[in-house]
Amino acid sequence: MDQQKVIEGCIKGKARAQEELFNHFANEMFGVCIYYSPNRADAEDTLHEGFLKVFQNIKSFKGEGSLKGWIRRILINTALEKYRKKNPLYLLDDQNIDPADDIDRDEIISNISADDLIALIQELTPQYRMVFNLYALEGLSHKEIAEKLNISEGTSKSNLARARSILQQKVKAYFYVSSKKLNV
Amino acid sequence: MSERNSNIDKLFKDYLVGYESQAPKGAWDRLNSEMRKSRSVANLWVWRAAAAVVLLLLTFAAGYFFSDYKKATNTPIALETLTPDQPETKGQEIKLPDKTKEQVAGQIKVEPNIQGDQPAKKRQSQSIPANNQILASEANQSEVVEDPSFDKAIVSNDFQEVGEDNLEIIESEATIAEEEIATTETIAPQEIPTDPEYLKQLLNPDMDYYAGLEEKEGKSSTSSWSFGPRVAPVYAYRSLGADNSGTSFNSYYNEVEDGIIALGAAINLNYKFSKRWSLNTGMYVSRIGQENNQVYAVADPGGSGMYKLSTSSGAVYINPKKFESVMIQQQVSAKDTIPGGYLVNGSFVQNLDYFEVPFVMQYKVMDQRFSVNILGGLSPGVLVNNRSYFENDGQKLQTGIVENVNPTILNSLLGIGLDYSISTKVSINMEPTFKYSLSPISTEGNTNNHPYSFSWFTGITYRFY
């Protein structure tokens, strides 16, 4: 894909250039949408709305940084907007979660797939999922997460701790079930 | 603990950053379809704005050419130079309307070729536009000259032939320096009320209220401009005409659809060209639409992945995610004429906003401080907003545009105008108005849907002279 030509075509509103850009990034961006969404249907919606914004705002892409990173940021922001709209006053379950035992990463890697991990992430409450993704996958600080989700830094930290704990338990449980299945 | 955290973070990061999943089939088609719509809407806005500007320009141009403003600004100006060594006439020229001249003719002294005591100055016209015959003809008939110092008026009849080059206007020395431009009408307003005929006219109960005000202020013309803002609550609905292809659906639509209550706004511009008749125009934004309280929809037979919701004003294609969030059950009733239909929670509202420039004739039936008018005319408009939404428990879920809506509309309009003058220039107005669209709302024409609306405009009018 000749990126510059495609961008110029998209700025002019040419459908062929837009289609080329979409096809080039659709699968990767759909992957992003999936782990930011509670289910596949919501992810499809995020992909749709996100790419609409990409084409509406492509004039503002100045070429600083990669186009892929720019599109990815737009899609993540779209997912965050949807989260904020759907969960304005989301009450978190405040029950204590027992800290999970440590997991043997190497052992798990051989038995688990990305789809399995996505399924686990999608089981998290929306706010835990957002905090965990933004911190662990995007590398944002708690201050940045707090601003994006309109929560305090302390809430971000506690949400992250709980999300991690839940995921550790789930991964372990998944690993345990998988191991038993393998043994059978 | 920290290492454990690091492990779980790294596990997910390793797997998910760069993770790809096959994008859903038809995703591009849906995206492209939506972008095409927004592109066409954007283009339509440009055309609508251009059309609005042209209509406004035409309106103002028409007003200019038919108004007295044109006459006033085209009044010829006699350029004059002072010529020394001519005898000066005491007194000041006053040109009066013919009627007034006749009335005062018996009371004034006719004295041709008046000569003053002081050295005279003559103001001689250098040029008079060819289309102006007024100065010359009036000068031919008579010339009223008043000498304020002696408190009397003098009419001179000695001008037998006045050409473009030798029209003479005689003025006192004191006013020459102040008055460089002569016009045909220079009646001093404070002089008029002393005229018994005029006072008699004012006391006549049948006299036009505004005409009285105009004459009181020295205005002889009945024409004037006025303008003002107006707002109105609007009830909008539609009538469905008989149509061979659509009659089977009309009874269904009439059963499930209702009118809507909305707001209308206007900047009204009125040109009064006689005591009774005037033309209303301006800029109106009016909303029409309908509400569907028993919504059901079907998966689009075209295979776009959208849900199709049919209404009497046109189809709406709805994003499946949005639709499924309001969908409550599949339609299984035997009455369901379209297999695979879905019932929807809440109501479905369609709004179509038109920008209109009306041309409405107004006839004044009662002409007092409180006046009553009858209005009738046409109001062409262009579509400026097309939207629909589901409404449930006060929440609105936008669902997109109504397909195949006519981008232009031609309304007929009837109304009653009630005006109450709170001063010579300001009045408050109320206008109950009925509007019926002569053109169908949809270009498809299955239901022959003609919108209509009742509005109650309320506003303020400011009059110019």
PDB file of N, CA and C in Angstrom, chain B residues 295-299 307 309 318-331 340-346 390 392 397:
ATOM      1  N   VAL B 295     -43.904   0.261  16.444  1.00  0.00           N
ATOM      2  CA  VAL B 295     -42.876   0.068  15.420  1.00  0.00           C
ATOM      3  C   VAL B 295     -42.614  -1.414  15.177  1.00  0.00           C
ATOM      4  N   TYR B 296     -42.526  -1.755  13.924  1.00  0.00           N
ATOM      5  CA  TYR B 296     -41.911  -3.039  13.629  1.00  0.00           C
ATOM      6  C   TYR B 296     -41.071  -2.906  12.374  1.00  0.00           C
ATOM      7  N   ALA B 297     -40.067  -3.734  12.293  1.00  0.00           N
ATOM      8  CA  ALA B 297     -39.112  -3.594  11.199  1.00  0.00           C
ATOM      9  C   ALA B 297     -38.724  -4.971  10.694  1.00  0.00           C
ATOM     10  N   VAL B 298     -38.068  -4.978   9.568  1.00  0.00           N
ATOM     11  CA  VAL B 298     -37.628  -6.245   8.972  1.00  0.00           C
ATOM     12  C   VAL B 298     -36.159  -6.129   8.602  1.00  0.00           C
ATOM     13  N   ALA B 299     -35.499  -7.280   8.518  1.00  0.00           N
ATOM     14  CA  ALA B 299     -34.125  -7.278   8.021  1.00  0.00           C
ATOM     15  C   ALA B 299     -34.182  -6.823   6.570  1.00  0.00           C
ATOM     16  N   TYR B 307     -31.489  -3.059   9.356  1.00  0.00           N
ATOM     17  CA  TYR B 307     -32.907  -3.321   9.535  1.00  0.00           C
ATOM     18  C   TYR B 307     -33.696  -2.212   8.848  1.00  0.00           C
ATOM     19  N   LEU B 309     -37.082  -0.111   8.460  1.00  0.00           N
ATOM     20  CA  LEU B 309     -38.317   0.269   9.141  1.00  0.00           C
ATOM     21  C   LEU B 309     -39.110   1.143   8.171  1.00  0.00           C
ATOM     22  N   ILE B 318     -31.638   0.993   9.671  1.00  0.00           N
ATOM     23  CA  ILE B 318     -31.087   1.167  11.016  1.00  0.00           C
ATOM     24  C   ILE B 318     -29.958   0.184  11.260  1.00  0.00           C
ATOM     25  N   ASN B 319     -28.894   0.722  11.838  1.00  0.00           N
ATOM     26  CA  ASN B 319     -27.743  -0.076  12.233  1.00  0.00           C
ATOM     27  C   ASN B 319     -28.210  -1.236  13.121  1.00  0.00           C
ATOM     28  N   PRO B 320     -27.795  -2.469  12.838  1.00  0.00           N
ATOM     29  CA  PRO B 320     -28.317  -3.617  13.594  1.00  0.00           C
ATOM     30  C   PRO B 320     -28.083  -3.512  15.097  1.00  0.00           C
ATOM     31  N   LYS B 321     -26.928  -2.961  15.479  1.00  0.00           N
ATOM     32  CA  LYS B 321     -26.646  -2.885  16.926  1.00  0.00           C
ATOM     33  C   LYS B 321     -27.633  -1.952  17.618  1.00  0.00           C
ATOM     34  N   LYS B 322     -27.902  -0.842  16.951  1.00  0.00           N
ATOM     35  CA  LYS B 322     -28.847   0.098  17.540  1.00  0.00           C
ATOM     36  C   LYS B 322     -30.237  -0.528  17.584  1.00  0.00           C
ATOM     37  N   PHE B 323     -30.578  -1.187  16.476  1.00  0.00           N
ATOM     38  CA  PHE B 323     -31.906  -1.758  16.397  1.00  0.00           C
ATOM     39  C   PHE B 323     -32.087  -2.839  17.460  1.00  0.00           C
ATOM     40  N   GLU B 324     -31.078  -3.675  17.611  1.00  0.00           N
ATOM     41  CA  GLU B 324     -31.227  -4.785  18.549  1.00  0.00           C
ATOM     42  C   GLU B 324     -31.311  -4.299  19.995  1.00  0.00           C
ATOM     43  N   SER B 325     -30.811  -3.090  20.246  1.00  0.00           N
ATOM     44  CA  SER B 325     -30.884  -2.577  21.617  1.00  0.00           C
ATOM     45  C   SER B 325     -32.300  -2.139  21.973  1.00  0.00           C
ATOM     46  N   VAL B 326     -33.160  -1.934  20.968  1.00  0.00           N
ATOM     47  CA  VAL B 326     -34.540  -1.547  21.274  1.00  0.00           C
ATOM     48  C   VAL B 326     -35.546  -2.627  20.866  1.00  0.00           C
ATOM     49  N   MET B 327     -35.030  -3.672  20.228  1.00  0.00           N
ATOM     50  CA  MET B 327     -35.918  -4.730  19.743  1.00  0.00           C
ATOM     51  C   MET B 327     -36.446  -5.542  20.929  1.00  0.00           C
ATOM     52  N   ILE B 328     -37.732  -5.877  20.915  1.00  0.00           N
ATOM     53  CA  ILE B 328     -38.236  -6.661  22.044  1.00  0.00           C
ATOM     54  C   ILE B 328     -38.670  -8.071  21.638  1.00  0.00           C
ATOM     55  N   GLN B 329     -39.181  -8.250  20.478  1.00  0.00           N
ATOM     56  CA  GLN B 329     -39.549  -9.620  20.097  1.00  0.00           C
ATOM     57  C   GLN B 329     -39.797  -9.696  18.597  1.00  0.00           C
ATOM     58  N   GLN B 330     -39.761 -10.922  18.117  1.00  0.00           N
ATOM     59  CA  GLN B 330     -40.040 -11.111  16.703  1.00  0.00           C
ATOM     60  C   GLN B 330     -41.546 -11.133  16.487  1.00  0.00           C
ATOM     61  N   GLN B 331     -41.939 -10.511  15.407  1.00  0.00           N
ATOM     62  CA  GLN B 331     -43.360 -10.427  15.087  1.00  0.00           C
ATOM     63  C   GLN B 331     -43.838 -11.771  14.573  1.00  0.00           C
ATOM     64  N   GLY B 340     -40.782 -12.292   9.222  1.00  0.00           N
ATOM     65  CA  GLY B 340     -39.492 -11.925   9.796  1.00  0.00           C
ATOM     66  C   GLY B 340     -39.454 -10.530  10.351  1.00  0.00           C
ATOM     67  N   GLY B 341     -40.616  -9.946  10.650  1.00  0.00           N
ATOM     68  CA  GLY B 341     -40.637  -8.599  11.213  1.00  0.00           C
ATOM     69  C   GLY B 341     -40.339  -8.623  12.699  1.00  0.00           C
ATOM     70  N   TYR B 342     -39.889  -7.475  13.225  1.00  0.00           N
ATOM     71  CA  TYR B 342     -39.556  -7.379  14.643  1.00  0.00           C
ATOM     72  C   TYR B 342     -40.313  -6.228  15.284  1.00  0.00           C
ATOM     73  N   LEU B 343     -40.787  -6.471  16.498  1.00  0.00           N
ATOM     74  CA  LEU B 343     -41.410  -5.394  17.257  1.00  0.00           C
ATOM     75  C   LEU B 343     -40.336  -4.636  18.029  1.00  0.00           C
ATOM     76  N   VAL B 344     -40.616  -3.369  18.278  1.00  0.00           N
ATOM     77  CA  VAL B 344     -39.615  -2.520  18.904  1.00  0.00           C
ATOM     78  C   VAL B 344     -40.212  -1.822  20.113  1.00  0.00           C
ATOM     79  N   ASN B 345     -39.397  -1.706  21.148  1.00  0.00           N
ATOM     80  CA  ASN B 345     -39.817  -1.019  22.362  1.00  0.00           C
ATOM     81  C   ASN B 345     -39.778   0.493  22.154  1.00  0.00           C
ATOM     82  N   GLY B 346     -40.765   1.204  22.689  1.00  0.00           N
ATOM     83  CA  GLY B 346     -40.750   2.666  22.594  1.00  0.00           C
ATOM     84  C   GLY B 346     -41.373   3.152  21.300  1.00  0.00           C
ATOM     85  N   PHE B 390     -35.340   6.541  18.025  1.00  0.00           N
ATOM     86  CA  PHE B 390     -36.215   5.802  18.930  1.00  0.00           C
ATOM     87  C   PHE B 390     -36.263   6.571  20.240  1.00  0.00           C
ATOM     88  N   ASN B 392     -37.491   6.108  24.192  1.00  0.00           N
ATOM     89  CA  ASN B 392     -38.002   5.179  25.186  1.00  0.00           C
ATOM     90  C   ASN B 392     -37.604   5.681  26.564  1.00  0.00           C
ATOM     91  N   LEU B 397     -32.448   7.495  20.894  1.00  0.00           N
ATOM     92  CA  LEU B 397     -31.412   6.735  20.198  1.00  0.00           C
ATOM     93  C   LEU B 397     -31.510   7.099  18.712  1.00  0.00           C
TER      94      LEU B 397
END
